[in-house]
JSON list of C-alpha atoms in Angstrom, two decimals:
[
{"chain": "A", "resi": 1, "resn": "UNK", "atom": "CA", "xyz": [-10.17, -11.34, -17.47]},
{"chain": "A", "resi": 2, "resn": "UNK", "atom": "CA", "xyz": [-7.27, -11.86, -19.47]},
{"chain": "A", "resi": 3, "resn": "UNK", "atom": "CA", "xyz": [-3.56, -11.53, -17.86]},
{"chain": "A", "resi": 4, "resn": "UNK", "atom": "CA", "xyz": [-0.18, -11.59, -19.15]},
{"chain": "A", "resi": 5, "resn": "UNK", "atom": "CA", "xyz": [2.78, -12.87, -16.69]},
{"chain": "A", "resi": 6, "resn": "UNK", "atom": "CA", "xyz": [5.55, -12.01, -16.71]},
{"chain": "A", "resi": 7, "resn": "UNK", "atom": "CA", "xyz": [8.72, -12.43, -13.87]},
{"chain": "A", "resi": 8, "resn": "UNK", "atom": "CA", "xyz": [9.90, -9.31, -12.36]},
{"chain": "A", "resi": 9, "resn": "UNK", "atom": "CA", "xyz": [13.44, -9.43, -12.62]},
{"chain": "A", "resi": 10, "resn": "UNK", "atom": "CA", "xyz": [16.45, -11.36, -15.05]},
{"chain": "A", "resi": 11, "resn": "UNK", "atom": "CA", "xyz": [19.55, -10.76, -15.26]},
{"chain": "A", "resi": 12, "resn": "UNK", "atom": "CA", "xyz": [22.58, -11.66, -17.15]},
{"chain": "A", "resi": 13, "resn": "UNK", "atom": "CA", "xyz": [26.16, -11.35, -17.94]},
{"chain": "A", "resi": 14, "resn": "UNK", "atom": "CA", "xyz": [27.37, -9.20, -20.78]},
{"chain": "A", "resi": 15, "resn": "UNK", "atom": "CA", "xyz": [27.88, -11.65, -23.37]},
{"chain": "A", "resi": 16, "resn": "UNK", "atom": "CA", "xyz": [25.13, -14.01, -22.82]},
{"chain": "A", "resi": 17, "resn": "UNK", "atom": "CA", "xyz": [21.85, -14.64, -23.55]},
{"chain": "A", "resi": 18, "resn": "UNK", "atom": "CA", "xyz": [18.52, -13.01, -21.94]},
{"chain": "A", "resi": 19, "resn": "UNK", "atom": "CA", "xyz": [15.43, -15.02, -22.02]},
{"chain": "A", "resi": 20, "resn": "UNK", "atom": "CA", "xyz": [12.01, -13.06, -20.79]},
{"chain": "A", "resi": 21, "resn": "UNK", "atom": "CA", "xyz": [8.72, -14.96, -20.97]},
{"chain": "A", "resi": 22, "resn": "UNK", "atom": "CA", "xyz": [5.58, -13.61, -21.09]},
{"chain": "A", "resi": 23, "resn": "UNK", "atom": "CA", "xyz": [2.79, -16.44, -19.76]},
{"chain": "A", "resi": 24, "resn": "UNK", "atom": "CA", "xyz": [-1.06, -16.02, -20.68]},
{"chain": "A", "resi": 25, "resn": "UNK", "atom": "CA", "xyz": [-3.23, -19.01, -21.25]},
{"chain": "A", "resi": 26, "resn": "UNK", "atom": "CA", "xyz": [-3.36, -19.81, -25.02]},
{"chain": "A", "resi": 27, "resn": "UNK", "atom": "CA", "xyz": [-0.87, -16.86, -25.99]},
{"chain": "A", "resi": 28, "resn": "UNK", "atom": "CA", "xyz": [0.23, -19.12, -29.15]},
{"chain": "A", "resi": 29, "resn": "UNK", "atom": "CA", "xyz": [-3.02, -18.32, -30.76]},
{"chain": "A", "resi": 30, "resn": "UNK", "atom": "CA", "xyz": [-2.65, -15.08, -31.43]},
{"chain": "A", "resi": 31, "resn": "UNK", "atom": "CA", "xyz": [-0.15, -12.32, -31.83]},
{"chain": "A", "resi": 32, "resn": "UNK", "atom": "CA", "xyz": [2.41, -10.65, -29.01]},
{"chain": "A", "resi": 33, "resn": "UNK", "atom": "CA", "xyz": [4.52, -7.56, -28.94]},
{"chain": "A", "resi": 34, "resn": "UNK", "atom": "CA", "xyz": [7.47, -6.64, -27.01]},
{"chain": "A", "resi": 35, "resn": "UNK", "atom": "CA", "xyz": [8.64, -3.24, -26.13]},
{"chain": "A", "resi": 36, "resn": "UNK", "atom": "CA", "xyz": [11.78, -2.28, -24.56]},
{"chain": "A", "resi": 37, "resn": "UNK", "atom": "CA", "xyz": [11.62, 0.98, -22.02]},
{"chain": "A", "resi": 38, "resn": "UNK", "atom": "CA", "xyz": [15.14, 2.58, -20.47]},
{"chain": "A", "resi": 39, "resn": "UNK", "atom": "CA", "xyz": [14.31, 4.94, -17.48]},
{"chain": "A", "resi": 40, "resn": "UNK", "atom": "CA", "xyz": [12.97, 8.19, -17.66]},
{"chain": "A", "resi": 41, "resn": "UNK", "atom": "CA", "xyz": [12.19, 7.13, -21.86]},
{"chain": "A", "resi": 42, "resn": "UNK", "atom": "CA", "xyz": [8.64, 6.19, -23.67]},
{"chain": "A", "resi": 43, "resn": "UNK", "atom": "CA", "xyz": [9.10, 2.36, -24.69]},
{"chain": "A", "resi": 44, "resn": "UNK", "atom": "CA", "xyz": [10.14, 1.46, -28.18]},
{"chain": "A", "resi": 45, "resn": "UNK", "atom": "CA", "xyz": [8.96, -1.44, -30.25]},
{"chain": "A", "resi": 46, "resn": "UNK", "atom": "CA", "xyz": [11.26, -4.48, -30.48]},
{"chain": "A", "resi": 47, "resn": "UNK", "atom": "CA", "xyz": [9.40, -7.51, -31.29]},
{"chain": "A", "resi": 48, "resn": "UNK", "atom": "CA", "xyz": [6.30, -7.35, -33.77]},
{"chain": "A", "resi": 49, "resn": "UNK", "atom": "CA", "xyz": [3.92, -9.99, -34.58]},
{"chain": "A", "resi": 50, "resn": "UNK", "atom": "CA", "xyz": [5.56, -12.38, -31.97]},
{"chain": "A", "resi": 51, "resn": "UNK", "atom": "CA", "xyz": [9.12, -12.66, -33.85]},
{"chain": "A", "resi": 52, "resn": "UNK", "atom": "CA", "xyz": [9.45, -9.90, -36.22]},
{"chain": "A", "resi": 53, "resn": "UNK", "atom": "CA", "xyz": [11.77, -6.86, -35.79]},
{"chain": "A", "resi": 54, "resn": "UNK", "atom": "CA", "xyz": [11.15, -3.44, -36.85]},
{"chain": "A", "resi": 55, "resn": "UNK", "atom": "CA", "xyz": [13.44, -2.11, -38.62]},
{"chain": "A", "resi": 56, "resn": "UNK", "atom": "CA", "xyz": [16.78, -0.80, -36.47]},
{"chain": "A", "resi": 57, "resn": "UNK", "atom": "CA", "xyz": [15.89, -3.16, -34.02]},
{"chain": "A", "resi": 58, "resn": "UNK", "atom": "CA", "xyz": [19.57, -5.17, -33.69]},
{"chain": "A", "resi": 59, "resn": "UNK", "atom": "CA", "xyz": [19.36, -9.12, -34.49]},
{"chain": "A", "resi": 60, "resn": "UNK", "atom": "CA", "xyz": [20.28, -10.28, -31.20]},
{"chain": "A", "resi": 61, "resn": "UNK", "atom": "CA", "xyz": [16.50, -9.59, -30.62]},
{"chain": "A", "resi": 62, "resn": "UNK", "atom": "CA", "xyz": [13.84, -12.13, -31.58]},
{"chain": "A", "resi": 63, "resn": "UNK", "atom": "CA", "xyz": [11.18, -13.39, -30.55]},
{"chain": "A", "resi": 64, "resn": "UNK", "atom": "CA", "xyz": [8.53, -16.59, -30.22]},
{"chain": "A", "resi": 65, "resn": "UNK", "atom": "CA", "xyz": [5.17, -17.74, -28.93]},
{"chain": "A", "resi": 66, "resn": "UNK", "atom": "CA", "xyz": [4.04, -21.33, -28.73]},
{"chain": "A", "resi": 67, "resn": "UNK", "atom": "CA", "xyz": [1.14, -22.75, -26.24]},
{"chain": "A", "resi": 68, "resn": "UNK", "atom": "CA", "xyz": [1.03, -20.80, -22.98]},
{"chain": "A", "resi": 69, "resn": "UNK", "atom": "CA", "xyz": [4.03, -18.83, -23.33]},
{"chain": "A", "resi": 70, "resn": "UNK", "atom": "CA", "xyz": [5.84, -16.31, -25.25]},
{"chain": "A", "resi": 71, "resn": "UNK", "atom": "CA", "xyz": [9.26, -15.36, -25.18]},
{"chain": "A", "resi": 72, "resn": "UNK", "atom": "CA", "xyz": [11.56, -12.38, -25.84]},
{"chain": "A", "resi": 73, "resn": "UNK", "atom": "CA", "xyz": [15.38, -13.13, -26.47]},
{"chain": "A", "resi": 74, "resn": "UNK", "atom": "CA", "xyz": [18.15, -10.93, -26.26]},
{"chain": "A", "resi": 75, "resn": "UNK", "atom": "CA", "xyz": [21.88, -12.65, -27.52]},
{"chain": "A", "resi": 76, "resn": "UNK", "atom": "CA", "xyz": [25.52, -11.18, -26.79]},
{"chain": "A", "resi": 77, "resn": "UNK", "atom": "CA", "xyz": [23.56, -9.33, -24.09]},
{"chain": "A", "resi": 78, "resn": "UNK", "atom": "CA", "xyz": [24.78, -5.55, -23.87]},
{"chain": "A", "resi": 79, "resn": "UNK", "atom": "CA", "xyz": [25.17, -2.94, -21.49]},
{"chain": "A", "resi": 80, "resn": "UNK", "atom": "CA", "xyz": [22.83, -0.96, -23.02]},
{"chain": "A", "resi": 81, "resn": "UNK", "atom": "CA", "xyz": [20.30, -3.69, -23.41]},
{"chain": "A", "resi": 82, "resn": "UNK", "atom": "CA", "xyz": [19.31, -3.25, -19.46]},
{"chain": "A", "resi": 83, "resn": "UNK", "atom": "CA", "xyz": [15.61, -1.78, -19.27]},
{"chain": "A", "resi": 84, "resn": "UNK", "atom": "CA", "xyz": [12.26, -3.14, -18.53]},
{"chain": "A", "resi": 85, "resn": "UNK", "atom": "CA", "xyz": [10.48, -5.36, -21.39]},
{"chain": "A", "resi": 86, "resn": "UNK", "atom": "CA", "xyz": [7.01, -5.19, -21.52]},
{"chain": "A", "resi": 87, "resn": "UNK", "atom": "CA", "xyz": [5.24, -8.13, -23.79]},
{"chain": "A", "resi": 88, "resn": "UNK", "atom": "CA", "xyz": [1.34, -6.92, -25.10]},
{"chain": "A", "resi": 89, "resn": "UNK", "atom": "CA", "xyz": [-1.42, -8.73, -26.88]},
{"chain": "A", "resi": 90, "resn": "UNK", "atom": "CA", "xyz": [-4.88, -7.53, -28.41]},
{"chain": "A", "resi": 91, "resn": "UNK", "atom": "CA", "xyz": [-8.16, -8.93, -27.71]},
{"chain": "A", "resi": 92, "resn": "UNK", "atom": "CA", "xyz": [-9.44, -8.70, -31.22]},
{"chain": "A", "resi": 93, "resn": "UNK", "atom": "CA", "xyz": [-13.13, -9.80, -29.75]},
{"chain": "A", "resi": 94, "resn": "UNK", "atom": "CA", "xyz": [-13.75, -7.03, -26.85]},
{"chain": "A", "resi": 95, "resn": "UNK", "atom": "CA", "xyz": [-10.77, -4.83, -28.82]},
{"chain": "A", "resi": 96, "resn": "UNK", "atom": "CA", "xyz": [-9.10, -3.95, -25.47]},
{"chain": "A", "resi": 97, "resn": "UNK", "atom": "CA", "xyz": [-5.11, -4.33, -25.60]},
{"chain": "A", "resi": 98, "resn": "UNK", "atom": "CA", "xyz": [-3.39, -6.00, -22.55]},
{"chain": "A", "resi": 99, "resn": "UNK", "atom": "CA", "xyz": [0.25, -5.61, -21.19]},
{"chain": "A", "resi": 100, "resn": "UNK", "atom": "CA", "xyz": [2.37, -7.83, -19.23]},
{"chain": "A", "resi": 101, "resn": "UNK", "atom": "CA", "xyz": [3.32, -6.22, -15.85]},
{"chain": "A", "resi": 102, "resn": "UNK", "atom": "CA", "xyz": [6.75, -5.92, -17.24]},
{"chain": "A", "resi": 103, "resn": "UNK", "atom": "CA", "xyz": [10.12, -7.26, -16.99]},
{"chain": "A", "resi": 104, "resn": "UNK", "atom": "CA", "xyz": [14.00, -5.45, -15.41]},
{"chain": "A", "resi": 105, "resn": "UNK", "atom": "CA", "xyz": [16.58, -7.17, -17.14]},
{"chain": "A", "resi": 106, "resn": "UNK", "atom": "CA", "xyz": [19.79, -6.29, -15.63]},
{"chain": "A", "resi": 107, "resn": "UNK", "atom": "CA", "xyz": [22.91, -6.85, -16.93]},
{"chain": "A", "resi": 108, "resn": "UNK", "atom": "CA", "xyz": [25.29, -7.73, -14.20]},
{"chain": "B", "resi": 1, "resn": "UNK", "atom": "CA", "xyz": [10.23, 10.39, -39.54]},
{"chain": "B", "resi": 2, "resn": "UNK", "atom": "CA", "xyz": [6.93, 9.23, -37.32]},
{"chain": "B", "resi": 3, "resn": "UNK", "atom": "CA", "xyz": [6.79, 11.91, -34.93]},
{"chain": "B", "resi": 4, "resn": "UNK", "atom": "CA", "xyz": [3.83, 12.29, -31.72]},
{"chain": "B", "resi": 5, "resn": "UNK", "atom": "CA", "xyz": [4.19, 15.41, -29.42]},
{"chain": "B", "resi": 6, "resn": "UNK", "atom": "CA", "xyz": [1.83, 15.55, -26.22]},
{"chain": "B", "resi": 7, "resn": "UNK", "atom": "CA", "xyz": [0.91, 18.06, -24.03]},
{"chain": "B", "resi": 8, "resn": "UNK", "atom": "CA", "xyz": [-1.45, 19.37, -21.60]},
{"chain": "B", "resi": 9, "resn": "UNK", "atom": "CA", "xyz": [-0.36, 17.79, -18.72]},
{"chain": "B", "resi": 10, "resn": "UNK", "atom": "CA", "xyz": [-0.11, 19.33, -15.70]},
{"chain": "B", "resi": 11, "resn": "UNK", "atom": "CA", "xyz": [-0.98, 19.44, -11.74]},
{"chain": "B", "resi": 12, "resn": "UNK", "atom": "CA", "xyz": [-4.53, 18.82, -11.30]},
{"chain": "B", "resi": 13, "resn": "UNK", "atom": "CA", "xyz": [-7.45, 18.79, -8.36]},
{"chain": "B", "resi": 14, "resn": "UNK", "atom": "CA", "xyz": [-9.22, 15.13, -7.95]},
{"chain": "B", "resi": 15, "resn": "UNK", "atom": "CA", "xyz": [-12.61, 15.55, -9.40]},
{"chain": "B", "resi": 16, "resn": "UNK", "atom": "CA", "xyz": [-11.20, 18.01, -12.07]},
{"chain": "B", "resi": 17, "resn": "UNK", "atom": "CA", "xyz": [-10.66, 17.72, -15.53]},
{"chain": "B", "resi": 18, "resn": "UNK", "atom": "CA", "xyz": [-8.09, 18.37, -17.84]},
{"chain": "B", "resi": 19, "resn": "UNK", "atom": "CA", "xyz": [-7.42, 17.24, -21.69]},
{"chain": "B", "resi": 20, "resn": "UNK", "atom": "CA", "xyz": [-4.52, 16.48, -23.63]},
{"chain": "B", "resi": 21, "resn": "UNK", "atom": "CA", "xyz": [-3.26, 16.39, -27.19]},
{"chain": "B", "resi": 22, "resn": "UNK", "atom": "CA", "xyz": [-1.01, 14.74, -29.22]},
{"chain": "B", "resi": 23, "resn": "UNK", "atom": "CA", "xyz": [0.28, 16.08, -32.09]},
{"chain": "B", "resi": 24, "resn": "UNK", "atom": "CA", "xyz": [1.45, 13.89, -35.17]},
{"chain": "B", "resi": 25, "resn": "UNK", "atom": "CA", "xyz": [3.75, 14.19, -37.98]},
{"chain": "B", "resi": 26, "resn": "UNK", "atom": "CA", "xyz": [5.72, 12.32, -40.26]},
{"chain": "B", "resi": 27, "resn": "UNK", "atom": "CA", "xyz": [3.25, 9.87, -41.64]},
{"chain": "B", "resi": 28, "resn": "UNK", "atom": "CA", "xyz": [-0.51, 10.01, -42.61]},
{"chain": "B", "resi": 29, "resn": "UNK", "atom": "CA", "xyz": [-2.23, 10.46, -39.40]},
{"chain": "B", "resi": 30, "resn": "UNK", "atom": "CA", "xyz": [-6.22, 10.11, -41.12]},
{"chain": "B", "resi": 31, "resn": "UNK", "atom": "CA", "xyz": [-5.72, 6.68, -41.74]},
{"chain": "B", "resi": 32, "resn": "UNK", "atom": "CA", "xyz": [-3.62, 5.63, -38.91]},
{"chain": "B", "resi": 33, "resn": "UNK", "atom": "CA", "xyz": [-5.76, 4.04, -35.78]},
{"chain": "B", "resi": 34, "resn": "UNK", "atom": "CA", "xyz": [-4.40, 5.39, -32.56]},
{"chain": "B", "resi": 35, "resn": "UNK", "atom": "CA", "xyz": [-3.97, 4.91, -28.84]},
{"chain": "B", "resi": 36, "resn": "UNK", "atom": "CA", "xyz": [-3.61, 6.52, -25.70]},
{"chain": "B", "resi": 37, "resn": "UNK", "atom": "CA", "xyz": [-1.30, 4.22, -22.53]},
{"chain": "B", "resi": 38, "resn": "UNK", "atom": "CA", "xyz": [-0.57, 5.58, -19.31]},
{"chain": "B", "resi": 39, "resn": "UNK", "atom": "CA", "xyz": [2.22, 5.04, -16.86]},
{"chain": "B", "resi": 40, "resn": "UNK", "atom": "CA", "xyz": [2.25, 5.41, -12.79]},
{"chain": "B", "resi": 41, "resn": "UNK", "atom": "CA", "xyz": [5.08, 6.27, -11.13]},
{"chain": "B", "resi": 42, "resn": "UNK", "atom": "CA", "xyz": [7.04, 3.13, -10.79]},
{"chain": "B", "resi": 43, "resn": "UNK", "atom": "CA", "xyz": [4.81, 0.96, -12.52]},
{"chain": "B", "resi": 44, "resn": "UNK", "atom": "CA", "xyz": [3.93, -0.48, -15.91]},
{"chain": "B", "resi": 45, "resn": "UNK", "atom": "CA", "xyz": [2.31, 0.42, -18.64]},
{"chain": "B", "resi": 46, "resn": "UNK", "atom": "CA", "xyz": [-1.80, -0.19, -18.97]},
{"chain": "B", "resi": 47, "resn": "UNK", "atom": "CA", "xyz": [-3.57, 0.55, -22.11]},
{"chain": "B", "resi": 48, "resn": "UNK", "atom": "CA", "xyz": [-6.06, 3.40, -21.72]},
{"chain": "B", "resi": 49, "resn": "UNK", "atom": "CA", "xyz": [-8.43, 3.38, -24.73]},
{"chain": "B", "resi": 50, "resn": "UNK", "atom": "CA", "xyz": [-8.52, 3.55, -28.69]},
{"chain": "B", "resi": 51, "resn": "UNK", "atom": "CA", "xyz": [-9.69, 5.25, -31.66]},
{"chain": "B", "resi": 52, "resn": "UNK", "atom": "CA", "xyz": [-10.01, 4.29, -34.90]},
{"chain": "B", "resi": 53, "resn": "UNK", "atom": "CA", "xyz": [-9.05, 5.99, -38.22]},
{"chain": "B", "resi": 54, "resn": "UNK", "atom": "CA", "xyz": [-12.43, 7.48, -38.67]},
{"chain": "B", "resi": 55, "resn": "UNK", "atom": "CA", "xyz": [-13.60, 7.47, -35.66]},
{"chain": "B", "resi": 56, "resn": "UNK", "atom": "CA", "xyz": [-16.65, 4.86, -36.31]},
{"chain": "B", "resi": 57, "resn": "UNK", "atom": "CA", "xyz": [-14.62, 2.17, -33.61]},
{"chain": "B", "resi": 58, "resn": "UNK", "atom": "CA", "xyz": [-13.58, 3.01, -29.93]},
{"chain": "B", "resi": 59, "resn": "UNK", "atom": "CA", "xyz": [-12.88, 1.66, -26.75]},
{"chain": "B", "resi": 60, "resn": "UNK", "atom": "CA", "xyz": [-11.91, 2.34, -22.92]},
{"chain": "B", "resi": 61, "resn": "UNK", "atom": "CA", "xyz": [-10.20, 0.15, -20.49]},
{"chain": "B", "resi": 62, "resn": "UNK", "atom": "CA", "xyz": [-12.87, -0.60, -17.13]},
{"chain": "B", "resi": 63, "resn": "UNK", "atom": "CA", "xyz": [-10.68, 1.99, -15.15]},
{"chain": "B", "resi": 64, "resn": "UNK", "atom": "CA", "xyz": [-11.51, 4.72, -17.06]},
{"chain": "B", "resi": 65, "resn": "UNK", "atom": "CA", "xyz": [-14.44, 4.26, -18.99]},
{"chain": "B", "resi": 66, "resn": "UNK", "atom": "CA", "xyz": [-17.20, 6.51, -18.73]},
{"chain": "B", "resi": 67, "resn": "UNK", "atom": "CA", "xyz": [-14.89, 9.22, -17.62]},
{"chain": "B", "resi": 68, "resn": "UNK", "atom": "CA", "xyz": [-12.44, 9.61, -20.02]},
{"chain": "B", "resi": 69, "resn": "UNK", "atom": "CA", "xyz": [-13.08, 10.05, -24.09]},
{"chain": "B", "resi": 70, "resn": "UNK", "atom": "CA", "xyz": [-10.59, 9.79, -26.90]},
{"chain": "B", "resi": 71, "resn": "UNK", "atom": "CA", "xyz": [-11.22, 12.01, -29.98]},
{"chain": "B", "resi": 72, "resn": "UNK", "atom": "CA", "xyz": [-9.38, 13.34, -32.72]},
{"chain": "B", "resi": 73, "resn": "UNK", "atom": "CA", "xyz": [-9.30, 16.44, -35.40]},
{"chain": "B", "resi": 74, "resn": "UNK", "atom": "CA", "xyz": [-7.68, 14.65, -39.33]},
{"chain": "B", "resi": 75, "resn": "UNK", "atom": "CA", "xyz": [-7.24, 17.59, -40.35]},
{"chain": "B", "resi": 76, "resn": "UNK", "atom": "CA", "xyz": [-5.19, 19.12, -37.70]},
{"chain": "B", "resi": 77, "resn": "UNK", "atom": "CA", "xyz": [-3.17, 15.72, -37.46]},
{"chain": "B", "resi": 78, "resn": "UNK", "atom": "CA", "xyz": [-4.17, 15.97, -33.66]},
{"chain": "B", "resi": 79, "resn": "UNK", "atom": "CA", "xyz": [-5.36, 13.08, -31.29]},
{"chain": "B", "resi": 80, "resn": "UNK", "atom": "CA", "xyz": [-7.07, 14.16, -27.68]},
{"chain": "B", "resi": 81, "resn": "UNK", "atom": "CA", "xyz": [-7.80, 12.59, -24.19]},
{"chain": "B", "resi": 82, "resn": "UNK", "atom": "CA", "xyz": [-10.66, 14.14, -22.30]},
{"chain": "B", "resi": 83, "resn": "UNK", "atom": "CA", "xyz": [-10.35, 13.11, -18.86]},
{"chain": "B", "resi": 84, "resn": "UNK", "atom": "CA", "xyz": [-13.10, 14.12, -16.65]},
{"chain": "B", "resi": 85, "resn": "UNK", "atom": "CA", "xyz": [-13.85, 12.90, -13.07]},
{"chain": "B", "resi": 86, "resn": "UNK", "atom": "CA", "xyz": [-9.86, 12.56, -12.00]},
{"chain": "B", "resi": 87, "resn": "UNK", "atom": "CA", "xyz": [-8.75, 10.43, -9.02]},
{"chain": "B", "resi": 88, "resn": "UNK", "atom": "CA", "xyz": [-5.60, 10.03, -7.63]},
{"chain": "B", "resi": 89, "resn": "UNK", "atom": "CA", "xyz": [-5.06, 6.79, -9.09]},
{"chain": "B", "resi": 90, "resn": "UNK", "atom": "CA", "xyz": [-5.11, 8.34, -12.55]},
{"chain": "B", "resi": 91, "resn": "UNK", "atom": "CA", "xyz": [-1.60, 9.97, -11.71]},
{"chain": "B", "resi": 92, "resn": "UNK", "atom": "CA", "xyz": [0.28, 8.79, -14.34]},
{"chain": "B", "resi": 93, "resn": "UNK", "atom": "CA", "xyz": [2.47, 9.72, -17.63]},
{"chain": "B", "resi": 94, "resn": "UNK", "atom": "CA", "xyz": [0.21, 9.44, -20.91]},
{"chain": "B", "resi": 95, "resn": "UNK", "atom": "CA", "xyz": [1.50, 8.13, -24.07]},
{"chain": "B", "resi": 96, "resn": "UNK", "atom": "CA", "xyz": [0.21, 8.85, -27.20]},
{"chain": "B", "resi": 97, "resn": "UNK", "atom": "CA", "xyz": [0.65, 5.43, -29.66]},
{"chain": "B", "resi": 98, "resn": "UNK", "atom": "CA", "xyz": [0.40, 4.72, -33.41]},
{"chain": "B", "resi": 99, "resn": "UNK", "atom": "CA", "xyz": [-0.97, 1.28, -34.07]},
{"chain": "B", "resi": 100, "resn": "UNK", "atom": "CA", "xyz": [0.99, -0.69, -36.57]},
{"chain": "B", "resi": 101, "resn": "UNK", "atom": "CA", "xyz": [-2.31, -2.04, -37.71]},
{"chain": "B", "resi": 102, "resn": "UNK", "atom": "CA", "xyz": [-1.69, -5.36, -36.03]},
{"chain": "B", "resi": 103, "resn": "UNK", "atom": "CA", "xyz": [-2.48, -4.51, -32.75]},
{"chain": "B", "resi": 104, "resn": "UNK", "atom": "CA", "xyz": [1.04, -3.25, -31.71]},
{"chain": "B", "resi": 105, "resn": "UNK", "atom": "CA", "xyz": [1.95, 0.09, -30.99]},
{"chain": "B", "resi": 106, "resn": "UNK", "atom": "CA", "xyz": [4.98, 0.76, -33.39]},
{"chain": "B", "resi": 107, "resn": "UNK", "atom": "CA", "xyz": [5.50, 4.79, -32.29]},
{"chain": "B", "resi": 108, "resn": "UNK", "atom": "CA", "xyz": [5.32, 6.45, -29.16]},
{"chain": "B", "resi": 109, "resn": "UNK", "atom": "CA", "xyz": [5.22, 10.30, -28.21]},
{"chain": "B", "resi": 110, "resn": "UNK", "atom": "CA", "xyz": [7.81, 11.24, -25.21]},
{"chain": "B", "resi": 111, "resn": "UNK", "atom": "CA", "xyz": [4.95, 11.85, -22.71]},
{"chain": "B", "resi": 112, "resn": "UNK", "atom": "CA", "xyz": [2.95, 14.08, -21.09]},
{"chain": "B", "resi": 113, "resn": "UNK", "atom": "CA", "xyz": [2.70, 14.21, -16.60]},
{"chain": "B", "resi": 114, "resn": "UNK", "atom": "CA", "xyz": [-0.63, 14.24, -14.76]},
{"chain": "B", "resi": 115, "resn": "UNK", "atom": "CA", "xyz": [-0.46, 14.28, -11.09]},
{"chain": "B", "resi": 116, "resn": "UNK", "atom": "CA", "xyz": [-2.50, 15.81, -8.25]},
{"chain": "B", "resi": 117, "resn": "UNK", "atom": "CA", "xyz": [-2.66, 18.52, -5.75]},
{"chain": "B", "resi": 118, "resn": "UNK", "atom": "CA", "xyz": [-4.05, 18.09, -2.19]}
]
């Protein structure tokens, strides 16, 4: 079956930049999503179609997907930016969706 | 605004069953495909099934297929999970999800909590 990779733990200075992958073989070829999720909250959408934001979603968020591995990044990294990032694809030929096992970025 | 409410959660024996609704609001729930994903305490997030607008397309994820069923009422704006056959493993919080229509889930409900009794 299908898995998504993705490393347990990054962190970062405020200030900097925050880069999350998200590994599954072939990933380019299709679409991923990214969802941000602060304790005790339901996850919110920040990455759509593997580099588009929704809207309120700040610009230091985008996102992109090439080969094997997708990526989430986070510029002038904030205090409030520290939560877990999940990425999540769709298998459009057995419909079943698929998330990463999620990501604590911690802002140090 | 997009709004999903659950609730039904609760403490529950194994081998019981319990079901749970999500109520939606803000946007036009009959034509809007939806999803349910659960959450175990301290872990991540796993997909539990689907339903489409009409409910003519569905699916399960292999952990709880055959035991749990997704259906919905358009007119009431309501989406349900009937869970039947609960383990401990099932423990979890559920998520009610609007798909974007490209396979992402662009609004989430706050939660409902499922756990167990010995």
């Amino acid at each position: 079956s299908y898995v998504l990779t993705q490393p347990p733990s990054v962190s970062v200075a405020p200030g900097k930049t925050a880069t999350m992958t998200c590994v599954g073989t072939n990933i380019g070829s299709g679409s991923v999503h990214w969802y941000q999720q602060k304790p005790g909250q339901a996850p919110v959408q920040v990455i759509y179609s593997s580099s588009d934001r929704p809207s309120g979603i700040p610009e230091r968020f985008s996102g992109s997907n090439s080969g094997n591995t997708a990526a989430l990044t986070i510029n002038r990294v904030e205090a409030g930016d520290e939560a877990d990032y999940y990425c999540q694809v769709w298998d459009r030929v057995i419909d079943h969706w698929l998330f990463g096992g999620g990501t604590k970025l911690t802002v140090l | 605004q997009v709004q999903l409410v659950e609730s039904g959660g609760g403490v529950v024996q194994p081998g019981r069953s319990l079901r749970l609704s999500c109520a939606a609001s803000g946007f036009t729930f009959p034509i809007s495909t939806m999803h349910w994903v659960r959450q175990p305490p301290g872990k991540g997030l796993e997909w539990v099934g689907f339903i489409s607008s009409d409910e003519s397309n569905y699916n399960y994820a292999d952990s709880v297929k055959g035991r749990f069923s997704i259906s919905r009422d358009n007119s009431k704006s309501t989406l349900y999970l009937e869970m039947n056959s609960l383990t401990i493993e099932d423990t979890a919080v559920y998520y009610c999800a609007r798909d974007r229509g490209d396979g992402s889930f662009d609004s989430w409900g706050q939660g409902t909590q499922v756990t167990f009794s010995s």
